[in-house]
Amino acid sequence: MSQRMILNETSWFGRGAIQNLVTEISRRSFRKALIVSDKGLVKCGVVEKITALLNAAGKEWALYDGVVPNPGITVVKEGVEAFRNSGADYLIAIGGGSPQDTSKAIGIIINNPQFSDVRSLEGFTPTTRSCVPIIAIPTTAGTAAEVTINYVITDEQRQRKFVCIDPHDIPQVAIVDADLMDAMPAMLKASTGIDALTHAIEGYITLGAWALTDALHLKAIELITASLRDSVAGDAQATEQMALAQYMAGMGFSNVGLGLVHGMAHPLGAFYDIPHGVANAVLLPWVMEWNADYTGEKYRDIARAMGIANAVTLPLDSVRKLTVEAIHQLNRDVGIPATLRDLGMAEEDIPVLTQAALADVCTGGNPRPATPEAIETLYRNAWRG
């Protein structure tokens, strides 16, 4: 059986890595950038750190800062129009998953205009041309959108999120610099960090997992569980470890898929605008508990990566329970809300959320086949706590 790995052409890591931006632009003979970001990152000065480098090197740029959390079809269409009006020939995505995903959609549509309705991008998109070149500069340690071949867009009219999977959308360059992540609020560090942990755990147990991605996911689990608490507390070295770990998780899951946690989290973002990482965090231990009997010895491996005592010698059932409880405890330690009720989810919406989760492309990768009854029960468990 053959296996495929798609990664960035070039990636830079470590504090100060952003200083390589101009070199990468010049090496590729790019002429003018459209920077895609949000107003918050403009206001707090993060975007200015990038534009200062461009200005000093005499590089042209324009700015689209209309990205919002859980970006929708309207935002993508605005970004496409901004690109066409700017005269740009490449994109610089600055921010977390929302600017990264928006950039991918913009870049794909510019070079594949038959998908300009945006909705037709859903699923395994049959594009024929690579997207406009993207230089991805993440400012959160979580989504790994800078290295993945997928992105998520919200259909505002239909109140649903849809996942787009396309090898043509991967950024040419990723610059992962923890200097741009230190100022993240503690809650954002927590939610994006658990998002990265969810990527690593789901990627490790998903049906498509294999040896190379297993190695990436287990190391990511080790680094995240060792560093997230300290990163949330403001430790700079821990934040740098998180920046690396989330990228490693992205390298893996982008190529093998995810599972039911993501399938259930996407509708929560579409219905209630709940931050994606927070939704994942609340759901993760409940879905892990439900999946346990379908994962063989993999929870033992996860427990070892997490540093759980006696993970090698304890009975498997005990290890599985300890692993799930360790995720609950990590959520508590970093301030994740305890239940979906705390996030504003309405219990009466569970049937329609369930149908959306069943239709989500991530759900098909889950190691245990998902039924409507099981998903409804999981939503209720996470709602009640």
Coordinates of C-alpha atoms in Angstrom, one line a residue:
M1 CA 0.0 0.0 0.0
S2 CA 1.4 3.4 -1.0
Q3 CA 1.3 6.4 1.4
R4 CA 1.5 10.1 0.5
M5 CA 3.1 13.0 2.4
I6 CA 2.6 16.6 1.3
L7 CA 4.5 19.3 3.1
N8 CA 5.6 22.9 2.5
E9 CA 8.3 23.6 0.0
T10 CA 10.2 25.6 2.7
S11 CA 9.6 26.1 6.4
W12 CA 11.5 28.2 9.0
F13 CA 11.4 27.7 12.7
G14 CA 12.7 29.4 15.9
R15 CA 12.7 32.8 17.3
G16 CA 13.7 35.4 14.8
A17 CA 12.7 33.1 11.9
I18 CA 10.6 36.0 10.4
Q19 CA 13.9 37.7 9.4
N20 CA 14.0 35.2 6.5
L21 CA 10.8 36.5 5.0
V22 CA 12.4 39.0 2.6
T23 CA 14.9 36.4 1.4
E24 CA 12.1 34.0 0.6
I25 CA 10.2 36.7 -1.3
S26 CA 13.3 37.7 -3.3
R27 CA 14.3 34.1 -4.1
R28 CA 10.9 33.5 -5.7
S29 CA 10.9 36.8 -7.5
F30 CA 7.5 37.7 -6.0
R31 CA 6.5 41.3 -6.9
K32 CA 3.6 42.4 -4.6
A33 CA 1.9 40.8 -1.7
L34 CA -1.7 40.9 -0.5
I35 CA -1.5 40.5 3.2
V36 CA -4.5 38.7 4.7
S37 CA -5.1 39.2 8.4
D38 CA -7.6 40.6 10.8
K39 CA -8.2 43.9 12.5
G40 CA -7.1 42.7 15.9
L41 CA -3.6 41.8 14.6
V42 CA -3.4 45.1 12.9
K43 CA -4.4 47.0 16.0
C44 CA -1.9 45.2 18.3
G45 CA 1.0 45.7 15.9
V46 CA 1.7 42.2 14.8
V47 CA 1.0 43.0 11.1
E48 CA 3.3 46.1 11.4
K49 CA 6.2 43.8 12.3
I50 CA 5.8 42.2 8.9
T51 CA 5.1 45.3 6.9
A52 CA 8.2 47.0 8.5
L53 CA 10.4 44.2 7.0
L54 CA 8.7 44.6 3.6
N55 CA 9.1 48.4 3.7
A56 CA 12.7 48.2 4.6
A57 CA 13.4 45.9 1.7
G58 CA 11.4 48.0 -0.8
K59 CA 8.8 45.2 -1.2
E60 CA 5.3 46.2 -2.3
W61 CA 2.2 45.1 -0.4
A62 CA -1.5 45.7 0.1
L63 CA -3.7 44.7 3.0
Y64 CA -7.0 42.9 3.5
D65 CA -7.8 42.8 7.2
G66 CA -11.5 41.8 7.0
V67 CA -10.9 38.2 8.3
V68 CA -13.1 37.2 11.2
P69 CA -13.2 34.1 13.4
N70 CA -14.8 31.2 11.7
P71 CA -14.5 33.0 8.3
G72 CA -17.4 32.7 6.0
I73 CA -18.2 32.7 2.3
T74 CA -18.6 36.5 2.4
V75 CA -15.1 37.1 3.8
V76 CA -13.6 34.8 1.1
K77 CA -15.4 36.6 -1.7
E78 CA -14.2 40.0 -0.3
G79 CA -10.7 38.7 -0.1
V80 CA -10.8 37.5 -3.7
E81 CA -11.9 40.9 -4.8
A82 CA -9.2 42.5 -2.7
F83 CA -6.6 40.4 -4.4
R84 CA -7.8 41.2 -7.9
N85 CA -7.9 44.9 -7.1
S86 CA -4.5 44.9 -5.5
G87 CA -2.3 43.8 -8.4
A88 CA -0.7 41.3 -6.1
D89 CA 1.0 38.1 -7.3
Y90 CA 1.2 36.3 -4.0
L91 CA -0.3 36.2 -0.5
I92 CA 1.1 36.6 3.0
A93 CA -1.2 35.1 5.6
I94 CA -0.7 36.5 9.1
G95 CA -2.6 35.1 12.0
G96 CA -4.2 31.9 13.3
G97 CA -6.4 29.5 11.4
S98 CA -8.9 32.0 10.2
P99 CA -6.5 34.2 8.1
Q100 CA -4.6 31.0 6.9
D101 CA -7.8 29.3 5.8
T102 CA -9.1 32.5 4.1
S103 CA -5.8 32.9 2.2
K104 CA -6.1 29.3 0.9
A105 CA -9.6 29.8 -0.3
I106 CA -8.6 33.1 -2.0
G107 CA -5.6 31.6 -3.6
I108 CA -7.4 28.6 -4.9
I109 CA -10.3 30.7 -6.4
I110 CA -8.0 33.1 -8.1
N111 CA -6.3 30.3 -10.0
N112 CA -9.4 28.1 -10.3
P113 CA -12.2 30.6 -10.9
Q114 CA -14.7 27.9 -11.6
F115 CA -14.9 27.6 -7.8
S116 CA -15.8 31.2 -7.2
D117 CA -19.1 30.3 -5.6
V118 CA -16.9 29.0 -2.7
R119 CA -19.4 26.3 -1.7
S120 CA -18.2 24.0 -4.5
L121 CA -14.8 23.9 -2.7
E122 CA -16.2 21.5 -0.1
G123 CA -14.7 18.1 0.3
F124 CA -11.9 16.7 -1.9
T125 CA -11.8 19.6 -4.3
P126 CA -11.0 18.7 -7.9
T127 CA -8.9 21.8 -8.7
T128 CA -6.5 21.7 -11.6
R129 CA -4.1 24.5 -10.7
S130 CA -2.1 25.3 -7.6
C131 CA -3.3 28.3 -5.6
V132 CA -1.6 31.7 -5.7
P133 CA 1.7 31.3 -3.8
I134 CA 1.2 31.8 0.0
I135 CA 3.7 32.6 2.6
A136 CA 2.0 31.5 5.9
I137 CA 3.0 33.2 9.1
P138 CA 1.1 31.8 12.1
T139 CA 0.6 33.8 15.2
T140 CA -1.0 31.0 17.3
A141 CA 0.4 27.6 18.3
G142 CA -2.5 25.4 17.4
T143 CA -4.2 25.1 14.0
A144 CA -1.1 24.2 11.9
A145 CA -3.0 25.6 8.9
E146 CA 0.4 26.7 7.5
V147 CA 1.3 23.1 6.7
T148 CA -2.0 21.4 6.0
I149 CA -3.8 20.7 2.7
N150 CA -7.2 21.5 4.2
Y151 CA -9.1 24.6 5.3
V152 CA -12.5 25.3 6.8
I153 CA -15.1 27.8 5.6
T154 CA -18.4 28.7 7.2
D155 CA -21.6 28.9 5.2
E156 CA -23.4 31.7 7.0
Q157 CA -26.7 31.2 5.2
R158 CA -26.9 27.5 5.9
Q159 CA -25.3 27.7 9.4
R160 CA -22.7 25.0 8.7
K161 CA -18.9 24.7 8.3
F162 CA -17.4 22.8 5.5
V163 CA -14.0 21.3 5.1
C164 CA -12.0 21.7 1.9
I165 CA -9.2 19.2 1.2
D166 CA -6.9 20.1 -1.7
P167 CA -3.1 19.5 -2.2
H168 CA -3.1 22.6 -4.4
D169 CA -3.7 24.8 -1.4
I170 CA -0.6 24.2 0.7
P171 CA 1.5 27.3 1.4
Q172 CA 4.8 27.4 -0.4
V173 CA 6.5 28.8 2.7
A174 CA 5.8 28.6 6.4
I175 CA 7.5 30.8 8.9
V176 CA 6.9 29.5 12.5
D177 CA 8.3 32.2 14.8
A178 CA 7.3 32.1 18.5
D179 CA 8.2 35.8 18.8
L180 CA 4.9 36.4 17.1
M181 CA 3.0 34.2 19.5
D182 CA 4.2 35.4 22.9
A183 CA 1.5 38.1 23.2
M184 CA -1.4 35.7 22.7
P185 CA -3.9 35.9 25.5
A186 CA -3.8 33.0 27.9
M187 CA -7.2 31.6 26.8
L188 CA -6.1 31.7 23.1
K189 CA -2.9 29.8 24.0
A190 CA -5.0 27.3 25.9
S191 CA -7.6 26.7 23.2
T192 CA -5.2 26.6 20.3
G193 CA -2.9 24.3 22.2
I194 CA -5.7 21.8 22.9
D195 CA -6.6 22.1 19.3
A196 CA -3.1 21.0 18.4
L197 CA -3.3 18.1 20.9
T198 CA -6.6 17.1 19.3
H199 CA -4.9 17.0 15.9
A200 CA -2.2 14.8 17.3
I201 CA -4.5 12.4 19.1
E202 CA -7.1 12.1 16.4
G203 CA -4.3 11.8 13.8
Y204 CA -2.7 9.0 15.8
I205 CA -5.9 6.9 16.0
T206 CA -7.5 7.8 12.7
L207 CA -8.1 5.0 10.2
G208 CA -5.5 6.4 7.8
A209 CA -2.7 6.5 10.4
W210 CA 0.7 4.9 9.5
A211 CA 4.2 4.7 10.8
L212 CA 5.6 8.1 9.7
T213 CA 2.6 10.1 10.9
D214 CA 2.5 8.1 14.1
A215 CA 6.0 9.2 14.9
L216 CA 5.0 12.9 14.3
H217 CA 1.8 12.6 16.3
L218 CA 3.4 10.9 19.4
K219 CA 6.2 13.5 19.6
A220 CA 3.6 16.3 19.2
I221 CA 1.6 14.8 22.1
E222 CA 4.7 14.6 24.2
L223 CA 5.7 18.2 23.6
I224 CA 2.2 19.7 23.9
T225 CA 1.4 18.0 27.2
A226 CA 4.8 18.9 28.6
S227 CA 4.6 22.6 27.5
L228 CA 1.1 23.8 27.3
R229 CA 0.5 24.7 30.9
D230 CA 3.7 26.7 31.1
S231 CA 3.0 28.4 27.7
V232 CA -0.4 29.5 29.0
A233 CA 1.4 30.9 32.1
G234 CA 3.7 33.0 29.9
D235 CA 6.8 30.9 29.6
A236 CA 8.7 31.8 26.4
Q237 CA 10.5 28.5 26.0
A238 CA 7.3 26.6 26.4
T239 CA 5.6 28.7 23.8
E240 CA 8.4 27.9 21.4
Q241 CA 8.0 24.2 22.0
M242 CA 4.3 24.6 21.4
A243 CA 5.0 26.3 18.1
L244 CA 7.0 23.4 16.9
A245 CA 4.7 20.7 18.3
Q246 CA 1.6 22.1 16.6
Y247 CA 3.4 22.1 13.3
M248 CA 4.4 18.5 13.8
A249 CA 0.8 17.6 14.4
G250 CA -0.2 19.4 11.3
M251 CA 2.4 17.5 9.2
G252 CA 0.8 14.3 10.3
F253 CA -3.0 14.9 10.3
S254 CA -3.0 16.8 7.1
N255 CA -1.9 13.6 5.4
V256 CA -4.1 11.1 7.2
G257 CA -7.2 12.8 8.4
L258 CA -8.9 13.4 11.8
G259 CA -12.0 12.0 13.4
L260 CA -15.2 12.6 15.3
V261 CA -14.0 15.3 17.6
H262 CA -13.5 17.6 14.6
G263 CA -16.7 16.3 13.0
M264 CA -18.7 17.4 16.1
A265 CA -16.7 20.6 16.7
H266 CA -17.3 22.1 13.3
P267 CA -21.1 22.5 13.7
L268 CA -20.6 24.2 17.1
G269 CA -18.5 26.8 15.4
A270 CA -21.1 27.3 12.6
F271 CA -24.1 27.4 15.0
Y272 CA -22.7 29.4 17.9
D273 CA -19.5 30.9 16.7
I274 CA -17.7 28.9 19.4
P275 CA -13.9 29.1 18.9
H276 CA -12.8 25.9 17.2
G277 CA -10.1 25.0 19.7
V278 CA -12.5 25.4 22.7
A279 CA -15.1 23.2 21.1
N280 CA -12.4 20.5 20.4
A281 CA -11.1 20.7 24.0
V282 CA -14.5 20.1 25.6
L283 CA -15.4 17.3 23.2
L284 CA -12.0 15.5 23.2
P285 CA -12.1 13.5 26.4
W286 CA -15.7 12.4 25.8
V287 CA -15.0 11.1 22.3
M288 CA -11.7 9.5 23.4
E289 CA -13.6 7.6 26.1
W290 CA -16.2 6.4 23.5
N291 CA -13.4 5.4 21.0
A292 CA -11.2 3.6 23.5
D293 CA -12.2 0.0 22.7
Y294 CA -11.5 0.5 19.0
T295 CA -7.9 1.8 19.4
G296 CA -5.9 -1.3 20.4
E297 CA -2.8 -0.4 22.3
K298 CA -2.7 3.2 21.0
Y299 CA -3.9 4.8 24.3
R300 CA -1.0 3.1 26.0
D301 CA 1.3 4.9 23.5
I302 CA -0.5 8.2 24.1
A303 CA -0.2 7.7 27.9
R304 CA 3.5 7.1 27.6
A305 CA 3.9 10.2 25.5
M306 CA 1.9 12.2 28.1
G307 CA 4.2 10.9 30.9
I308 CA 1.4 9.0 32.7
A309 CA 3.0 6.8 35.4
N310 CA 3.0 3.1 34.9
A311 CA 1.6 3.4 31.4
V312 CA 3.6 0.4 30.3
T313 CA 2.6 -2.0 33.1
L314 CA -1.0 -1.2 34.0
P315 CA -3.9 -3.1 32.4
L316 CA -5.0 -1.5 29.2
D317 CA -8.5 -0.5 30.5
S318 CA -6.8 1.3 33.4
V319 CA -4.5 3.1 31.0
R320 CA -7.3 4.2 28.8
K321 CA -9.2 5.6 31.8
L322 CA -6.1 7.5 33.1
T323 CA -5.5 8.9 29.7
V324 CA -9.0 10.3 29.4
E325 CA -8.9 11.7 32.9
A326 CA -5.5 13.3 32.1
I327 CA -7.1 15.2 29.2
H328 CA -10.0 16.4 31.5
Q329 CA -7.3 17.6 34.0
L330 CA -5.3 19.4 31.3
N331 CA -8.5 21.2 30.2
R332 CA -9.1 22.3 33.8
D333 CA -5.5 23.3 34.3
V334 CA -5.5 25.7 31.3
G335 CA -9.0 27.2 32.0
I336 CA -11.1 25.5 29.3
P337 CA -14.8 25.7 30.1
A338 CA -16.2 22.5 31.6
T339 CA -19.2 21.9 29.3
L340 CA -20.8 22.8 26.0
R341 CA -23.6 24.3 28.1
D342 CA -21.0 26.8 29.4
L343 CA -20.3 27.8 25.8
G344 CA -23.9 28.6 25.0
M345 CA -24.9 25.4 23.2
A346 CA -28.6 24.7 23.3
E347 CA -29.5 21.2 24.2
E348 CA -32.5 21.2 21.9
D349 CA -30.2 21.8 18.9
I350 CA -28.5 18.4 19.4
P351 CA -30.5 16.6 16.7
V352 CA -29.5 19.1 14.0
L353 CA -25.9 19.3 15.3
T354 CA -25.8 15.5 15.0
Q355 CA -26.8 15.5 11.4
A356 CA -24.2 18.1 10.6
A357 CA -21.5 16.1 12.4
L358 CA -22.5 12.9 10.5
A359 CA -22.0 14.8 7.2
D360 CA -18.6 16.3 8.2
V361 CA -15.7 14.9 6.2
C362 CA -13.6 14.4 9.3
T363 CA -16.1 12.0 10.9
G364 CA -15.3 9.3 8.3
G365 CA -11.8 8.9 9.7
N366 CA -12.9 8.0 13.2
P367 CA -11.7 4.6 14.4
R368 CA -15.2 3.7 15.7
P369 CA -18.1 4.0 13.2
A370 CA -20.3 6.9 14.3
T371 CA -24.0 6.5 14.5
P372 CA -26.6 9.3 15.1
E373 CA -27.4 7.8 18.5
A374 CA -23.8 7.8 19.6
I375 CA -23.2 11.4 18.5
E376 CA -26.3 12.6 20.2
T377 CA -25.2 10.9 23.4
L378 CA -21.7 12.4 23.1
Y379 CA -23.1 15.9 22.6
R380 CA -25.3 15.4 25.7
N381 CA -22.4 14.1 27.8
A382 CA -20.3 17.1 26.8
W383 CA -23.3 19.5 27.4
R384 CA -23.9 18.1 30.9
G385 CA -20.3 17.5 32.0

